Amino acid sequence: MRNTVYARLFDRLADLIPSLHSAPAGAVFCAPPRIPDDMAVYCHIADVEGDMRLIELADDNIKSGTVMPAPWLKLRVDLANKLAEVLEMEDAFGYQVIYAGGKAVNPRRPQINLYAMNWLQVMVNFELCFQPADVSVTA
């Protein structure tokens, strides 16, 4: 059983992004809302280097026409070891970086990764799945 938060985070991403192993850098995916006026979640493959991927996730949290604070996550995904980890995050509480120069590690690293894993698990529970978006993205 894969029991670390980093292994489970990878598993949730693999459940939600069918082409995780083959998606090229710049690929964009969308998990559309199941009901009107609910949030859509977007995925951008920001970089691909061998078995490593940088993935950005964000939702379009709009309620009654008003933009609400929405989580944005940047994750490092290691396909060879089947692990994933949050590197950066922005939510209603602000912007947070996990690794800040040298060996400084954000003390909230475990909680941030657990938050991301739970967020993705909710998407899995709602049977959402990322589908390729018909948009080209340039960095």
XYZ file of N, CA and C in Angstrom:
417
model
N 0.842 -1.185 0.000
C 0.000 0.000 0.000
C 0.884 1.244 0.000
N 0.520 2.200 -0.827
C 1.281 3.445 -0.915
C 0.731 4.386 0.152
N 1.505 4.583 1.208
C 0.944 5.282 2.353
C 1.589 6.626 2.672
N 2.491 7.128 1.835
C 2.988 8.474 2.098
C 2.106 9.480 1.370
N 2.071 10.695 1.863
C 1.263 11.717 1.213
C 1.783 11.979 -0.200
N 3.085 11.840 -0.418
C 3.684 12.109 -1.727
C 3.307 11.023 -2.742
N 3.237 9.773 -2.304
C 2.796 8.675 -3.172
C 1.301 8.813 -3.466
N 0.525 9.142 -2.460
C -0.921 9.288 -2.666
C -1.238 10.506 -3.531
N -0.457 11.571 -3.378
C -0.622 12.752 -4.224
C -0.367 12.374 -5.689
N 0.680 11.596 -5.933
C 0.947 11.114 -7.295
C -0.221 10.273 -7.807
N -0.711 9.363 -6.979
C -1.815 8.488 -7.392
C -3.054 9.289 -7.776
N -3.377 10.339 -7.009
C -4.541 11.160 -7.342
C -4.328 11.864 -8.676
N -3.126 12.397 -8.900
C -2.841 13.046 -10.183
C -2.965 12.050 -11.332
N -2.447 10.840 -11.144
C -2.541 9.804 -12.187
C -3.998 9.427 -12.440
N -4.830 9.432 -11.397
C -6.261 9.145 -11.562
C -6.952 10.244 -12.379
N -6.549 11.492 -12.169
C -7.238 12.637 -12.759
C -6.719 13.030 -14.140
N -5.437 12.751 -14.420
C -4.830 13.141 -15.694
C -4.464 11.873 -16.458
N -5.347 11.397 -17.327
C -5.108 10.131 -18.022
C -3.798 10.092 -18.812
N -3.363 11.222 -19.354
C -2.141 11.233 -20.160
C -0.955 11.829 -19.410
N -0.923 11.653 -18.099
C 0.144 12.227 -17.277
C 1.530 11.838 -17.787
N 1.707 10.590 -18.193
C 3.023 10.107 -18.619
C 3.430 10.612 -20.002
N 2.464 10.962 -20.829
C 2.793 11.310 -22.213
C 2.518 12.764 -22.584
N 1.889 13.530 -21.723
C 1.538 14.919 -22.049
C 2.799 15.758 -22.219
N 2.869 16.531 -23.297
C 4.045 17.376 -23.525
C 3.977 18.667 -22.709
N 5.117 19.320 -22.583
C 5.141 20.635 -21.941
C 4.219 21.569 -22.716
N 3.456 22.364 -22.011
C 2.524 23.289 -22.625
C 1.115 22.740 -22.754
N 0.935 21.438 -22.522
C -0.403 20.853 -22.621
C -1.306 21.444 -21.544
N -2.565 21.663 -21.901
C -3.545 22.235 -20.982
C -4.744 21.305 -20.922
N -5.235 21.076 -19.712
C -6.379 20.202 -19.488
C -7.407 20.941 -18.646
N -8.638 20.502 -18.736
C -9.712 21.091 -17.950
C -10.593 19.983 -17.387
N -10.925 20.091 -16.125
C -11.932 19.224 -15.507
C -13.170 20.099 -15.366
N -14.107 19.972 -16.315
C -15.271 20.870 -16.313
C -16.175 20.626 -15.110
N -16.927 21.648 -14.730
C -17.838 21.483 -13.591
C -18.958 20.506 -13.931
N -19.437 19.816 -12.927
C -20.532 18.868 -13.123
C -21.892 19.548 -13.103
N -21.968 20.695 -12.437
C -23.229 21.434 -12.376
C -22.960 22.894 -12.755
N -23.943 23.577 -13.316
C -23.748 24.987 -13.699
C -23.310 25.829 -12.496
N -22.476 26.812 -12.783
C -21.964 27.757 -11.784
C -21.034 27.135 -10.750
N -20.620 25.886 -10.965
C -19.601 25.292 -10.095
C -18.245 25.587 -10.720
N -17.187 25.297 -10.011
C -15.862 25.627 -10.515
C -15.356 24.579 -11.503
N -14.588 25.054 -12.470
C -13.819 24.187 -13.351
C -12.392 24.204 -12.814
N -11.664 23.125 -13.009
C -10.278 23.062 -12.561
C -9.411 22.875 -13.801
N -8.325 23.621 -13.850
C -7.430 23.598 -15.005
C -6.074 23.045 -14.605
N -5.450 22.354 -15.559
C -4.138 21.763 -15.356
C -3.250 22.187 -16.512
N -2.055 22.631 -16.205
C -1.082 23.033 -17.219
C 0.209 22.263 -16.963
N 0.683 21.549 -17.971
C 1.978 20.873 -17.870
C 3.017 21.948 -18.191
N 3.623 22.509 -17.164
C 4.521 23.653 -17.329
C 5.884 23.247 -17.870
N 6.368 22.061 -17.515
C 7.693 21.637 -17.968
C 7.783 20.125 -17.915
N 8.544 19.571 -18.851
C 8.811 18.136 -18.901
C 10.307 17.968 -19.075
N 10.909 17.200 -18.189
C 12.333 16.896 -18.297
C 12.534 15.448 -17.882
N 12.648 14.565 -18.867
C 12.762 13.141 -18.580
C 11.505 12.644 -17.887
N 11.688 12.047 -16.714
C 10.560 11.531 -15.937
C 9.980 12.560 -14.968
N 10.467 13.782 -15.028
C 9.984 14.828 -14.128
C 9.019 15.752 -14.870
N 7.980 16.171 -14.172
C 6.991 17.104 -14.711
C 6.764 18.215 -13.691
N 6.564 19.420 -14.197
C 6.062 20.512 -13.364
C 4.644 20.762 -13.822
N 3.712 20.688 -12.894
C 2.293 20.812 -13.210
C 1.699 21.933 -12.376
N 0.883 22.755 -13.017
C 0.154 23.801 -12.310
C -1.330 23.464 -12.341
N -1.979 23.619 -11.207
C -3.420 23.390 -11.083
C -4.064 24.646 -10.526
N -5.222 24.986 -11.052
C -5.970 26.143 -10.544
C -7.432 25.962 -10.873
N -8.276 26.577 -10.071
C -9.696 26.553 -10.410
C -10.159 27.966 -10.731
N -11.342 28.060 -11.295
C -11.910 29.362 -11.673
C -13.053 29.702 -10.732
N -12.782 29.689 -9.488
C -13.782 29.833 -8.442
C -14.560 31.141 -8.570
N -15.651 31.096 -9.315
C -16.526 32.265 -9.497
C -17.893 31.914 -8.932
N -18.360 32.699 -7.996
C -19.677 32.488 -7.390
C -20.543 33.702 -7.676
N -21.642 33.484 -8.341
C -22.591 34.555 -8.681
C -21.899 35.731 -9.372
N -20.969 35.420 -10.274
C -20.281 36.449 -11.037
C -19.126 37.115 -10.326
N -18.856 36.747 -9.079
C -17.764 37.340 -8.317
C -16.607 36.353 -8.228
N -15.408 36.809 -8.578
C -14.228 35.952 -8.483
C -13.877 35.789 -7.009
N -13.751 34.538 -6.589
C -13.422 34.217 -5.195
C -11.970 33.747 -5.126
N -11.319 33.847 -3.968
C -9.964 33.313 -3.848
C -9.965 31.828 -4.201
N -9.042 31.444 -5.052
C -9.000 30.062 -5.522
C -7.599 29.505 -5.337
N -7.495 28.237 -5.024
C -6.160 27.675 -4.897
C -5.449 27.575 -6.244
N -4.161 27.821 -6.207
C -3.263 27.604 -7.329
C -2.111 26.788 -6.764
N -1.760 25.712 -7.441
C -0.698 24.830 -6.966
C 0.304 24.584 -8.073
N 1.576 24.537 -7.726
C 2.614 24.079 -8.642
C 3.216 22.836 -7.996
N 3.191 21.742 -8.744
C 3.674 20.466 -8.222
C 4.810 19.913 -9.067
N 5.733 19.251 -8.405
C 6.775 18.485 -9.085
C 6.312 17.039 -9.058
N 6.295 16.401 -10.229
C 5.827 15.029 -10.355
C 6.976 14.176 -10.863
N 7.318 13.144 -10.111
C 8.391 12.211 -10.453
C 7.741 10.914 -10.932
N 7.710 10.718 -12.256
C 7.066 9.535 -12.822
C 7.824 8.254 -12.484
N 9.146 8.309 -12.439
C 9.955 7.110 -12.185
C 9.691 6.549 -10.789
N 9.595 7.436 -9.798
C 9.393 6.991 -8.415
C 7.933 7.066 -7.974
N 7.069 7.556 -8.857
C 5.643 7.691 -8.582
C 5.380 8.509 -7.317
N 5.984 9.721 -7.315
C 5.830 10.655 -6.205
C 5.497 12.033 -6.756
N 4.777 12.816 -5.979
C 4.482 14.197 -6.339
C 4.561 15.048 -5.079
N 4.887 16.323 -5.289
C 5.039 17.228 -4.155
C 4.705 18.644 -4.583
N 4.048 19.372 -3.709
C 3.750 20.778 -3.959
C 5.035 21.588 -3.782
N 5.318 22.461 -4.754
C 6.468 23.361 -4.655
C 6.042 24.777 -4.283
N 4.884 25.201 -4.795
C 4.353 26.534 -4.526
C 2.838 26.431 -4.425
N 2.270 27.357 -3.673
C 0.818 27.353 -3.514
C 0.345 28.766 -3.214
N -0.807 29.100 -3.780
C -1.454 30.356 -3.426
C -2.926 30.053 -3.187
N -3.440 30.564 -2.077
C -4.854 30.389 -1.756
C -5.338 31.642 -1.039
N -6.464 31.557 -0.390
C -7.032 32.718 0.297
C -6.102 33.260 1.382
N -5.153 32.446 1.836
C -4.239 32.863 2.894
C -2.939 33.439 2.361
N -2.767 33.451 1.029
C -1.571 34.037 0.439
C -0.712 33.037 -0.320
N 0.451 33.499 -0.724
C 1.398 32.730 -1.531
C 2.422 32.067 -0.612
N 2.695 30.790 -0.861
C 3.667 30.065 -0.047
C 4.598 29.259 -0.948
N 5.865 29.246 -0.596
C 6.879 28.471 -1.301
C 7.361 27.390 -0.343
N 7.567 26.193 -0.860
C 8.026 25.103 0.001
C 9.521 25.195 0.262
N 10.309 25.411 -0.783
C 11.765 25.501 -0.638
C 12.213 26.914 -0.937
N 12.753 27.585 0.067
C 13.209 28.964 -0.092
C 14.721 29.010 0.028
N 15.402 28.956 -1.104
C 16.860 29.042 -1.121
C 17.538 28.035 -0.204
N 18.742 27.691 -0.520
C 19.518 26.776 0.320
C 18.721 25.561 0.768
N 18.717 25.340 2.075
C 18.030 24.180 2.630
C 16.800 24.561 3.451
N 16.367 25.808 3.336
C 15.203 26.256 4.098
C 13.940 25.611 3.533
N 13.210 24.926 4.388
C 11.972 24.259 3.992
C 10.826 24.858 4.796
N 9.754 25.179 4.100
C 8.568 25.725 4.748
C 8.098 24.731 5.821
N 7.925 25.164 7.067
C 7.486 24.241 8.115
C 6.084 23.681 7.877
N 5.322 24.311 6.984
C 3.973 23.829 6.672
C 3.969 22.835 5.503
N 5.135 22.411 5.059
C 5.243 21.489 3.912
C 4.302 20.287 4.031
N 4.301 19.559 5.147
C 3.392 18.402 5.237
C 1.919 18.790 5.110
N 1.516 19.884 5.770
C 0.113 20.306 5.716
C -0.283 20.757 4.314
N 0.606 21.460 3.619
C 0.315 21.931 2.264
C 0.139 20.748 1.317
N 1.006 19.750 1.419
C 0.886 18.575 0.561
C -0.358 17.759 0.904
N -0.699 17.682 2.163
C -1.921 16.982 2.569
C -3.156 17.720 2.050
N -3.141 19.050 2.123
C -4.237 19.853 1.582
C -4.414 19.544 0.093
N -3.308 19.546 -0.665
C -3.376 19.277 -2.103
C -3.907 17.877 -2.371
N -3.440 16.903 -1.608
C -3.896 15.528 -1.799
C -5.394 15.416 -1.518
N -5.868 16.063 -0.465
C -7.300 16.029 -0.138
C -8.129 16.739 -1.208
N -7.629 17.851 -1.726
C -8.320 18.594 -2.779
C -8.484 17.702 -4.011
N -7.414 17.004 -4.385
C -7.483 16.097 -5.538
C -8.383 14.902 -5.248
N -8.379 14.420 -4.009
C -9.252 13.295 -3.658
C -10.728 13.684 -3.796
N -11.064 14.911 -3.442
C -12.443 15.377 -3.624
C -12.805 15.338 -5.102
N -11.871 15.749 -5.967
C -12.129 15.690 -7.409
C -12.369 14.249 -7.859
N -11.565 13.319 -7.353
C -11.744 11.900 -7.685
C -13.107 11.427 -7.184
N -13.475 11.809 -5.957
C -14.764 11.403 -5.391
C -15.940 11.905 -6.226
N -15.786 13.077 -6.835
C -16.833 13.626 -7.697
C -16.737 13.105 -9.130
N -15.826 12.156 -9.338
C -15.628 11.512 -10.634
C -15.279 12.511 -11.734
N -14.457 13.500 -11.375
C -13.968 14.448 -12.360
C -12.724 13.877 -13.030
N -12.441 14.348 -14.221
C -11.267 13.886 -14.953
C -10.816 15.010 -15.868
N -9.514 15.232 -15.936
C -8.995 16.262 -16.820
C -9.097 15.807 -18.268
N -9.604 16.700 -19.098
C -9.730 16.465 -20.525
C -8.876 17.492 -21.250
N -8.267 17.109 -22.385
C -7.462 18.103 -23.118
C -8.295 19.333 -23.466
N -7.704 20.492 -23.253
C -8.365 21.754 -23.611
C -7.932 22.113 -25.026
N -8.802 22.709 -25.777
C -8.502 23.090 -27.156
C -7.855 24.462 -27.205
N -6.725 24.601 -26.499
C -6.046 25.888 -26.443
C -4.552 25.624 -26.491
N -3.820 26.447 -27.187
C -2.366 26.339 -27.141
C -1.851 27.392 -26.178
N -0.836 27.033 -25.424
C -0.298 27.918 -24.393
C 1.185 28.118 -24.671
N 1.641 29.352 -24.589
C 3.066 29.630 -24.696
C 3.507 30.321 -23.435
N 4.660 29.936 -22.971
C 5.173 30.505 -21.713
C 5.836 31.835 -21.937
